[in-house]
Amino acid sequence: MKQNIGALMRQAQQLQANMQKAQEELGLLEVTGESGGGMVKVTMNGRHEVSRVRIEPTVAAAGDVEMLEDLVAAACNDAVRKASEAAQQKMSGLMGGMPLPPGFKMPF
């Protein structure tokens, strides 16, 4: 019985180390969300931190602030979706292909 508990503890420690490594790797991951056919691009990392926003000059010059706001919001949402998908793929690989429960949020 003690051998089983020891093995289980080692597995838990290994999983914890793997999770920490995956979090560090996700911090380095960059995804780019787009909207308006690429007129607005938002780049963020796996921790959902935005590092860059690119707006085509023609869109900014149009003067339609409401449209520009919508395009930025859509590009951010696209980037968040891509970052979340990448995080879920990385974490499911760590868990031996076992899918994460619906609605499960990673701690980053």
Short mmCIF file of N, CA, C and O in Angstrom, two decimals:
data_model
loop_
_atom_site.label_atom_id
_atom_site.label_comp_id
_atom_site.label_asym_id
_atom_site.label_seq_id
_atom_site.Cartn_x
_atom_site.Cartn_y
_atom_site.Cartn_z
N MET A 1 0.82 -1.20 0.00
CA MET A 1 0.00 0.00 0.00
C MET A 1 0.86 1.26 0.00
O MET A 1 0.56 2.21 -0.70
N LYS A 2 1.95 1.27 0.81
CA LYS A 2 2.82 2.44 0.85
C LYS A 2 3.51 2.67 -0.49
O LYS A 2 3.77 3.81 -0.87
N GLN A 3 3.81 1.58 -1.20
CA GLN A 3 4.44 1.72 -2.51
C GLN A 3 3.50 2.43 -3.49
O GLN A 3 3.93 3.24 -4.30
N ASN A 4 2.20 2.10 -3.42
CA ASN A 4 1.23 2.74 -4.31
C ASN A 4 1.10 4.23 -4.01
O ASN A 4 1.00 5.03 -4.93
N ILE A 5 1.11 4.59 -2.74
CA ILE A 5 1.01 5.99 -2.36
C ILE A 5 2.25 6.75 -2.82
O ILE A 5 2.17 7.86 -3.33
N GLY A 6 3.41 6.14 -2.65
CA GLY A 6 4.66 6.76 -3.09
C GLY A 6 4.67 6.98 -4.59
O GLY A 6 5.08 8.05 -5.08
N ALA A 7 4.20 5.99 -5.32
CA ALA A 7 4.15 6.11 -6.78
C ALA A 7 3.16 7.20 -7.19
O ALA A 7 3.43 7.99 -8.10
N LEU A 8 2.05 7.26 -6.49
CA LEU A 8 1.04 8.28 -6.78
C LEU A 8 1.59 9.67 -6.49
O LEU A 8 1.37 10.61 -7.27
N MET A 9 2.33 9.82 -5.42
CA MET A 9 2.93 11.12 -5.08
C MET A 9 3.95 11.53 -6.13
O MET A 9 4.02 12.71 -6.51
N ARG A 10 4.76 10.60 -6.60
CA ARG A 10 5.74 10.90 -7.65
C ARG A 10 5.04 11.35 -8.93
O ARG A 10 5.47 12.30 -9.60
N GLN A 11 3.95 10.66 -9.27
CA GLN A 11 3.19 11.04 -10.46
C GLN A 11 2.61 12.45 -10.31
O GLN A 11 2.63 13.23 -11.25
N ALA A 12 2.10 12.77 -9.12
CA ALA A 12 1.53 14.09 -8.88
C ALA A 12 2.61 15.17 -8.98
O ALA A 12 2.37 16.24 -9.56
N GLN A 13 3.79 14.89 -8.45
CA GLN A 13 4.89 15.86 -8.53
C GLN A 13 5.32 16.05 -9.99
O GLN A 13 5.61 17.18 -10.41
N GLN A 14 5.36 14.98 -10.74
CA GLN A 14 5.74 15.07 -12.15
C GLN A 14 4.71 15.87 -12.94
O GLN A 14 5.06 16.71 -13.76
N LEU A 15 3.43 15.63 -12.65
CA LEU A 15 2.37 16.37 -13.32
C LEU A 15 2.47 17.86 -12.98
O LEU A 15 2.33 18.72 -13.86
N GLN A 16 2.75 18.17 -11.73
CA GLN A 16 2.89 19.56 -11.32
C GLN A 16 4.06 20.23 -12.04
O GLN A 16 3.95 21.36 -12.51
N ALA A 17 5.18 19.53 -12.14
CA ALA A 17 6.34 20.07 -12.86
C ALA A 17 6.01 20.28 -14.33
O ALA A 17 6.39 21.30 -14.93
N ASN A 18 5.30 19.34 -14.93
CA ASN A 18 4.91 19.46 -16.33
C ASN A 18 3.95 20.64 -16.54
O ASN A 18 4.05 21.35 -17.54
N MET A 19 3.04 20.84 -15.59
CA MET A 19 2.10 21.96 -15.70
C MET A 19 2.84 23.29 -15.63
O MET A 19 2.55 24.21 -16.39
N GLN A 20 3.82 23.39 -14.74
CA GLN A 20 4.57 24.63 -14.61
C GLN A 20 5.37 24.90 -15.90
O GLN A 20 5.41 26.02 -16.38
N LYS A 21 5.96 23.85 -16.45
CA LYS A 21 6.70 24.02 -17.70
C LYS A 21 5.77 24.46 -18.83
O LYS A 21 6.10 25.34 -19.62
N ALA A 22 4.58 23.86 -18.88
CA ALA A 22 3.61 24.22 -19.91
C ALA A 22 3.17 25.67 -19.76
O ALA A 22 3.02 26.38 -20.76
N GLN A 23 2.99 26.14 -18.53
CA GLN A 23 2.61 27.54 -18.31
C GLN A 23 3.70 28.48 -18.81
O GLN A 23 3.41 29.51 -19.42
N GLU A 24 4.94 28.12 -18.56
CA GLU A 24 6.05 28.95 -19.05
C GLU A 24 6.08 28.97 -20.57
O GLU A 24 6.28 30.02 -21.18
N GLU A 25 5.85 27.81 -21.19
CA GLU A 25 5.84 27.74 -22.65
C GLU A 25 4.68 28.55 -23.23
O GLU A 25 4.83 29.21 -24.26
N LEU A 26 3.52 28.52 -22.56
CA LEU A 26 2.38 29.28 -23.05
C LEU A 26 2.64 30.78 -22.95
O LEU A 26 2.12 31.56 -23.76
N GLY A 27 3.44 31.19 -21.97
CA GLY A 27 3.80 32.59 -21.87
C GLY A 27 4.61 33.05 -23.07
O GLY A 27 4.58 34.22 -23.45
N LEU A 28 5.34 32.13 -23.69
CA LEU A 28 6.15 32.45 -24.86
C LEU A 28 5.37 32.34 -26.16
O LEU A 28 5.77 32.88 -27.18
N LEU A 29 4.26 31.64 -26.13
CA LEU A 29 3.42 31.45 -27.32
C LEU A 29 2.83 32.78 -27.76
O LEU A 29 2.42 33.58 -26.92
N GLU A 30 2.83 33.02 -29.05
CA GLU A 30 2.18 34.21 -29.59
C GLU A 30 1.13 33.80 -30.61
O GLU A 30 1.39 32.95 -31.45
N VAL A 31 -0.04 34.38 -30.48
CA VAL A 31 -1.11 34.17 -31.45
C VAL A 31 -1.56 35.53 -31.95
O VAL A 31 -1.43 36.54 -31.25
N THR A 32 -2.09 35.56 -33.16
CA THR A 32 -2.58 36.81 -33.74
C THR A 32 -4.03 36.64 -34.15
O THR A 32 -4.36 35.75 -34.93
N GLY A 33 -4.87 37.48 -33.58
CA GLY A 33 -6.28 37.51 -33.96
C GLY A 33 -6.48 38.60 -35.00
O GLY A 33 -5.80 39.62 -34.96
N GLU A 34 -7.40 38.35 -35.92
CA GLU A 34 -7.64 39.30 -37.01
C GLU A 34 -9.12 39.59 -37.16
O GLU A 34 -9.96 38.76 -36.79
N SER A 35 -9.39 40.75 -37.73
CA SER A 35 -10.77 41.08 -38.11
C SER A 35 -10.73 41.99 -39.32
O SER A 35 -9.67 42.55 -39.65
N GLY A 36 -11.86 42.11 -39.95
CA GLY A 36 -11.94 42.98 -41.13
C GLY A 36 -11.03 42.52 -42.25
O GLY A 36 -10.44 43.35 -42.93
N GLY A 37 -10.90 41.22 -42.41
CA GLY A 37 -10.04 40.71 -43.48
C GLY A 37 -8.57 41.05 -43.27
O GLY A 37 -7.84 41.25 -44.23
N GLY A 38 -8.16 41.15 -42.01
CA GLY A 38 -6.76 41.44 -41.71
C GLY A 38 -6.47 42.92 -41.54
O GLY A 38 -5.31 43.30 -41.34
N MET A 39 -7.51 43.75 -41.57
CA MET A 39 -7.29 45.19 -41.42
C MET A 39 -6.88 45.54 -39.99
O MET A 39 -6.16 46.51 -39.76
N VAL A 40 -7.34 44.73 -39.03
CA VAL A 40 -6.96 44.92 -37.63
C VAL A 40 -6.41 43.60 -37.13
O VAL A 40 -7.03 42.55 -37.31
N LYS A 41 -5.22 43.66 -36.50
CA LYS A 41 -4.58 42.46 -35.96
C LYS A 41 -4.17 42.73 -34.52
O LYS A 41 -3.63 43.79 -34.22
N VAL A 42 -4.43 41.75 -33.66
CA VAL A 42 -4.06 41.84 -32.25
C VAL A 42 -3.20 40.62 -31.93
O VAL A 42 -3.61 39.49 -32.17
N THR A 43 -2.00 40.86 -31.40
CA THR A 43 -1.09 39.77 -31.02
C THR A 43 -1.07 39.67 -29.51
O THR A 43 -0.94 40.68 -28.82
N MET A 44 -1.23 38.45 -29.00
CA MET A 44 -1.18 38.22 -27.56
C MET A 44 -0.46 36.93 -27.28
O MET A 44 -0.29 36.09 -28.16
N ASN A 45 -0.05 36.77 -26.02
CA ASN A 45 0.63 35.54 -25.63
C ASN A 45 -0.37 34.56 -25.03
O ASN A 45 -1.57 34.85 -24.94
N GLY A 46 0.12 33.41 -24.61
CA GLY A 46 -0.73 32.36 -24.06
C GLY A 46 -1.34 32.71 -22.72
O GLY A 46 -2.24 32.02 -22.25
N ARG A 47 -0.88 33.79 -22.12
CA ARG A 47 -1.46 34.26 -20.86
C ARG A 47 -2.49 35.35 -21.10
O ARG A 47 -2.91 36.04 -20.19
N HIS A 48 -2.86 35.55 -22.36
CA HIS A 48 -3.84 36.54 -22.78
C HIS A 48 -3.38 37.97 -22.53
O HIS A 48 -4.21 38.85 -22.29
N GLU A 49 -2.09 38.20 -22.62
CA GLU A 49 -1.54 39.55 -22.51
C GLU A 49 -1.29 40.08 -23.92
O GLU A 49 -0.56 39.47 -24.70
N VAL A 50 -1.91 41.21 -24.26
CA VAL A 50 -1.77 41.79 -25.59
C VAL A 50 -0.42 42.47 -25.70
O VAL A 50 -0.04 43.27 -24.85
N SER A 51 0.32 42.13 -26.75
CA SER A 51 1.64 42.72 -26.94
C SER A 51 1.68 43.71 -28.11
O SER A 51 2.57 44.55 -28.19
N ARG A 52 0.68 43.60 -29.01
CA ARG A 52 0.73 44.45 -30.20
C ARG A 52 -0.67 44.56 -30.81
O ARG A 52 -1.42 43.60 -30.85
N VAL A 53 -0.97 45.76 -31.30
CA VAL A 53 -2.21 46.01 -32.04
C VAL A 53 -1.80 46.69 -33.34
O VAL A 53 -1.06 47.68 -33.33
N ARG A 54 -2.24 46.15 -34.46
CA ARG A 54 -1.89 46.70 -35.77
C ARG A 54 -3.19 47.06 -36.48
O ARG A 54 -4.08 46.22 -36.66
N ILE A 55 -3.30 48.33 -36.86
CA ILE A 55 -4.50 48.82 -37.56
C ILE A 55 -4.05 49.40 -38.89
O ILE A 55 -3.16 50.26 -38.93
N GLU A 56 -4.63 48.92 -39.97
CA GLU A 56 -4.30 49.44 -41.30
C GLU A 56 -4.62 50.93 -41.34
O GLU A 56 -5.68 51.35 -40.87
N PRO A 57 -3.73 51.73 -41.88
CA PRO A 57 -3.95 53.18 -41.93
C PRO A 57 -5.25 53.58 -42.61
O PRO A 57 -5.88 54.56 -42.21
N THR A 58 -5.68 52.83 -43.61
CA THR A 58 -6.91 53.19 -44.32
C THR A 58 -8.13 53.09 -43.39
O THR A 58 -9.08 53.86 -43.53
N VAL A 59 -8.10 52.13 -42.47
CA VAL A 59 -9.21 51.97 -41.52
C VAL A 59 -9.21 53.13 -40.54
O VAL A 59 -10.25 53.71 -40.23
N ALA A 60 -8.03 53.48 -40.04
CA ALA A 60 -7.93 54.59 -39.08
C ALA A 60 -8.32 55.92 -39.74
O ALA A 60 -8.95 56.77 -39.12
N ALA A 61 -7.95 56.07 -41.00
CA ALA A 61 -8.22 57.32 -41.71
C ALA A 61 -9.69 57.48 -42.07
O ALA A 61 -10.15 58.59 -42.33
N ALA A 62 -10.43 56.38 -42.08
CA ALA A 62 -11.84 56.44 -42.46
C ALA A 62 -12.66 57.28 -41.48
O ALA A 62 -13.70 57.82 -41.85
N GLY A 63 -12.20 57.37 -40.23
CA GLY A 63 -12.88 58.22 -39.26
C GLY A 63 -14.11 57.60 -38.62
O GLY A 63 -14.77 58.23 -37.82
N ASP A 64 -14.42 56.36 -38.94
CA ASP A 64 -15.57 55.67 -38.35
C ASP A 64 -15.12 54.99 -37.05
O ASP A 64 -14.68 53.84 -37.06
N VAL A 65 -15.20 55.72 -35.95
CA VAL A 65 -14.69 55.24 -34.67
C VAL A 65 -15.45 53.99 -34.21
O VAL A 65 -14.83 53.04 -33.71
N GLU A 66 -16.74 53.95 -34.39
CA GLU A 66 -17.53 52.81 -33.96
C GLU A 66 -17.11 51.53 -34.70
O GLU A 66 -16.97 50.47 -34.09
N MET A 67 -16.90 51.64 -36.00
CA MET A 67 -16.45 50.48 -36.77
C MET A 67 -15.07 50.04 -36.30
O MET A 67 -14.82 48.84 -36.13
N LEU A 68 -14.17 50.98 -36.06
CA LEU A 68 -12.83 50.65 -35.60
C LEU A 68 -12.88 49.96 -34.24
O LEU A 68 -12.18 48.97 -34.02
N GLU A 69 -13.72 50.43 -33.34
CA GLU A 69 -13.89 49.79 -32.04
C GLU A 69 -14.38 48.35 -32.20
O GLU A 69 -13.88 47.43 -31.53
N ASP A 70 -15.33 48.14 -33.09
CA ASP A 70 -15.85 46.79 -33.34
C ASP A 70 -14.77 45.87 -33.90
O ASP A 70 -14.67 44.70 -33.52
N LEU A 71 -13.95 46.40 -34.82
CA LEU A 71 -12.88 45.60 -35.41
C LEU A 71 -11.83 45.22 -34.38
O LEU A 71 -11.33 44.08 -34.37
N VAL A 72 -11.47 46.16 -33.50
CA VAL A 72 -10.49 45.86 -32.45
C VAL A 72 -11.05 44.81 -31.49
O VAL A 72 -10.36 43.85 -31.13
N ALA A 73 -12.30 44.96 -31.10
CA ALA A 73 -12.93 43.98 -30.20
C ALA A 73 -12.96 42.60 -30.85
O ALA A 73 -12.65 41.58 -30.20
N ALA A 74 -13.32 42.53 -32.12
CA ALA A 74 -13.39 41.24 -32.83
C ALA A 74 -12.00 40.61 -32.94
O ALA A 74 -11.85 39.39 -32.77
N ALA A 75 -10.99 41.42 -33.22
CA ALA A 75 -9.63 40.89 -33.32
C ALA A 75 -9.15 40.37 -31.96
O ALA A 75 -8.49 39.33 -31.87
N CYS A 76 -9.47 41.09 -30.88
CA CYS A 76 -9.12 40.63 -29.53
C CYS A 76 -9.80 39.30 -29.22
O CYS A 76 -9.17 38.38 -28.70
N ASN A 77 -11.08 39.21 -29.54
CA ASN A 77 -11.81 37.97 -29.29
C ASN A 77 -11.23 36.81 -30.09
O ASN A 77 -11.16 35.68 -29.59
N ASP A 78 -10.82 37.07 -31.32
CA ASP A 78 -10.21 36.03 -32.15
C ASP A 78 -8.89 35.57 -31.54
O ASP A 78 -8.61 34.37 -31.48
N ALA A 79 -8.10 36.51 -31.04
CA ALA A 79 -6.82 36.16 -30.42
C ALA A 79 -7.04 35.36 -29.13
O ALA A 79 -6.33 34.38 -28.87
N VAL A 80 -8.01 35.75 -28.33
CA VAL A 80 -8.32 35.02 -27.10
C VAL A 80 -8.73 33.59 -27.42
O VAL A 80 -8.29 32.64 -26.78
N ARG A 81 -9.56 33.43 -28.45
CA ARG A 81 -10.00 32.08 -28.84
C ARG A 81 -8.81 31.23 -29.26
O ARG A 81 -8.67 30.09 -28.85
N LYS A 82 -7.91 31.81 -30.06
CA LYS A 82 -6.74 31.07 -30.52
C LYS A 82 -5.81 30.71 -29.36
O LYS A 82 -5.27 29.60 -29.30
N ALA A 83 -5.62 31.64 -28.43
CA ALA A 83 -4.76 31.38 -27.27
C ALA A 83 -5.37 30.30 -26.39
O ALA A 83 -4.65 29.41 -25.89
N SER A 84 -6.66 30.33 -26.20
CA SER A 84 -7.34 29.32 -25.39
C SER A 84 -7.25 27.94 -26.03
O SER A 84 -7.04 26.95 -25.34
N GLU A 85 -7.42 27.88 -27.35
CA GLU A 85 -7.30 26.59 -28.05
C GLU A 85 -5.89 26.03 -27.92
O GLU A 85 -5.71 24.84 -27.69
N ALA A 86 -4.88 26.90 -28.05
CA ALA A 86 -3.49 26.45 -27.92
C ALA A 86 -3.22 25.95 -26.51
O ALA A 86 -2.56 24.92 -26.32
N ALA A 87 -3.75 26.64 -25.50
CA ALA A 87 -3.56 26.22 -24.11
C ALA A 87 -4.23 24.88 -23.85
O ALA A 87 -3.66 24.00 -23.20
N GLN A 88 -5.43 24.71 -24.39
CA GLN A 88 -6.15 23.46 -24.18
C GLN A 88 -5.41 22.30 -24.85
O GLN A 88 -5.31 21.22 -24.29
N GLN A 89 -4.88 22.52 -26.04
CA GLN A 89 -4.12 21.46 -26.72
C GLN A 89 -2.89 21.08 -25.92
O GLN A 89 -2.58 19.91 -25.76
N LYS A 90 -2.17 22.08 -25.41
CA LYS A 90 -0.96 21.81 -24.65
C LYS A 90 -1.30 21.05 -23.37
O LYS A 90 -0.63 20.09 -23.02
N MET A 91 -2.34 21.45 -22.68
CA MET A 91 -2.71 20.80 -21.43
C MET A 91 -3.26 19.39 -21.66
O MET A 91 -2.99 18.49 -20.87
N SER A 92 -4.00 19.19 -22.73
CA SER A 92 -4.52 17.85 -22.99
C SER A 92 -3.38 16.90 -23.33
O SER A 92 -3.44 15.72 -23.01
N GLY A 93 -2.32 17.41 -23.95
CA GLY A 93 -1.14 16.59 -24.21
C GLY A 93 -0.48 16.17 -22.91
O GLY A 93 0.02 15.05 -22.78
N LEU A 94 -0.46 17.06 -21.94
CA LEU A 94 0.11 16.74 -20.64
C LEU A 94 -0.71 15.68 -19.91
O LEU A 94 -0.19 14.88 -19.15
N MET A 95 -2.01 15.71 -20.12
CA MET A 95 -2.89 14.82 -19.38
C MET A 95 -3.15 13.53 -20.16
O MET A 95 -4.13 12.85 -19.93
N GLY A 96 -2.24 13.20 -21.06
CA GLY A 96 -2.35 11.94 -21.79
C GLY A 96 -3.51 11.89 -22.75
O GLY A 96 -4.07 10.84 -22.99
N GLY A 97 -3.90 13.04 -23.29
CA GLY A 97 -4.99 13.07 -24.24
C GLY A 97 -6.35 13.13 -23.60
O GLY A 97 -7.36 13.22 -24.27
N MET A 98 -6.39 13.09 -22.26
CA MET A 98 -7.66 13.18 -21.56
C MET A 98 -8.19 14.60 -21.72
O MET A 98 -7.51 15.56 -21.35
N PRO A 99 -9.39 14.80 -22.28
CA PRO A 99 -9.88 16.16 -22.52
C PRO A 99 -10.17 16.89 -21.21
O PRO A 99 -10.53 16.28 -20.21
N LEU A 100 -10.02 18.21 -21.25
CA LEU A 100 -10.36 19.02 -20.10
C LEU A 100 -11.87 19.12 -20.01
O LEU A 100 -12.56 19.15 -21.03
N PRO A 101 -12.41 19.18 -18.80
CA PRO A 101 -13.87 19.30 -18.66
C PRO A 101 -14.37 20.60 -19.28
O PRO A 101 -13.66 21.60 -19.27
N PRO A 102 -15.59 20.59 -19.82
CA PRO A 102 -16.14 21.80 -20.41
C PRO A 102 -16.15 22.94 -19.39
O PRO A 102 -16.50 22.74 -18.24
N GLY A 103 -15.75 24.10 -19.82
CA GLY A 103 -15.73 25.27 -18.94
C GLY A 103 -14.54 25.35 -18.02
O GLY A 103 -14.39 26.30 -17.27
N PHE A 104 -13.65 24.35 -18.07
CA PHE A 104 -12.47 24.35 -17.20
C PHE A 104 -11.53 25.44 -17.64
O PHE A 104 -11.18 25.54 -18.80
N LYS A 105 -11.12 26.28 -16.70
CA LYS A 105 -10.22 27.38 -17.01
C LYS A 105 -8.86 27.10 -16.41
O LYS A 105 -8.75 26.73 -15.26
N MET A 106 -7.82 27.27 -17.21
CA MET A 106 -6.47 27.08 -16.73
C MET A 106 -6.09 28.30 -15.89
O MET A 106 -6.61 29.39 -16.09
N PRO A 107 -5.14 28.15 -14.96
CA PRO A 107 -4.81 29.25 -14.05
C PRO A 107 -3.93 30.33 -14.65
O PRO A 107 -3.11 30.91 -13.97
N PHE A 108 -4.02 30.63 -15.93
CA PHE A 108 -3.22 31.69 -16.53
C PHE A 108 -3.99 32.39 -17.60
O PHE A 108 -4.92 31.99 -18.16
#
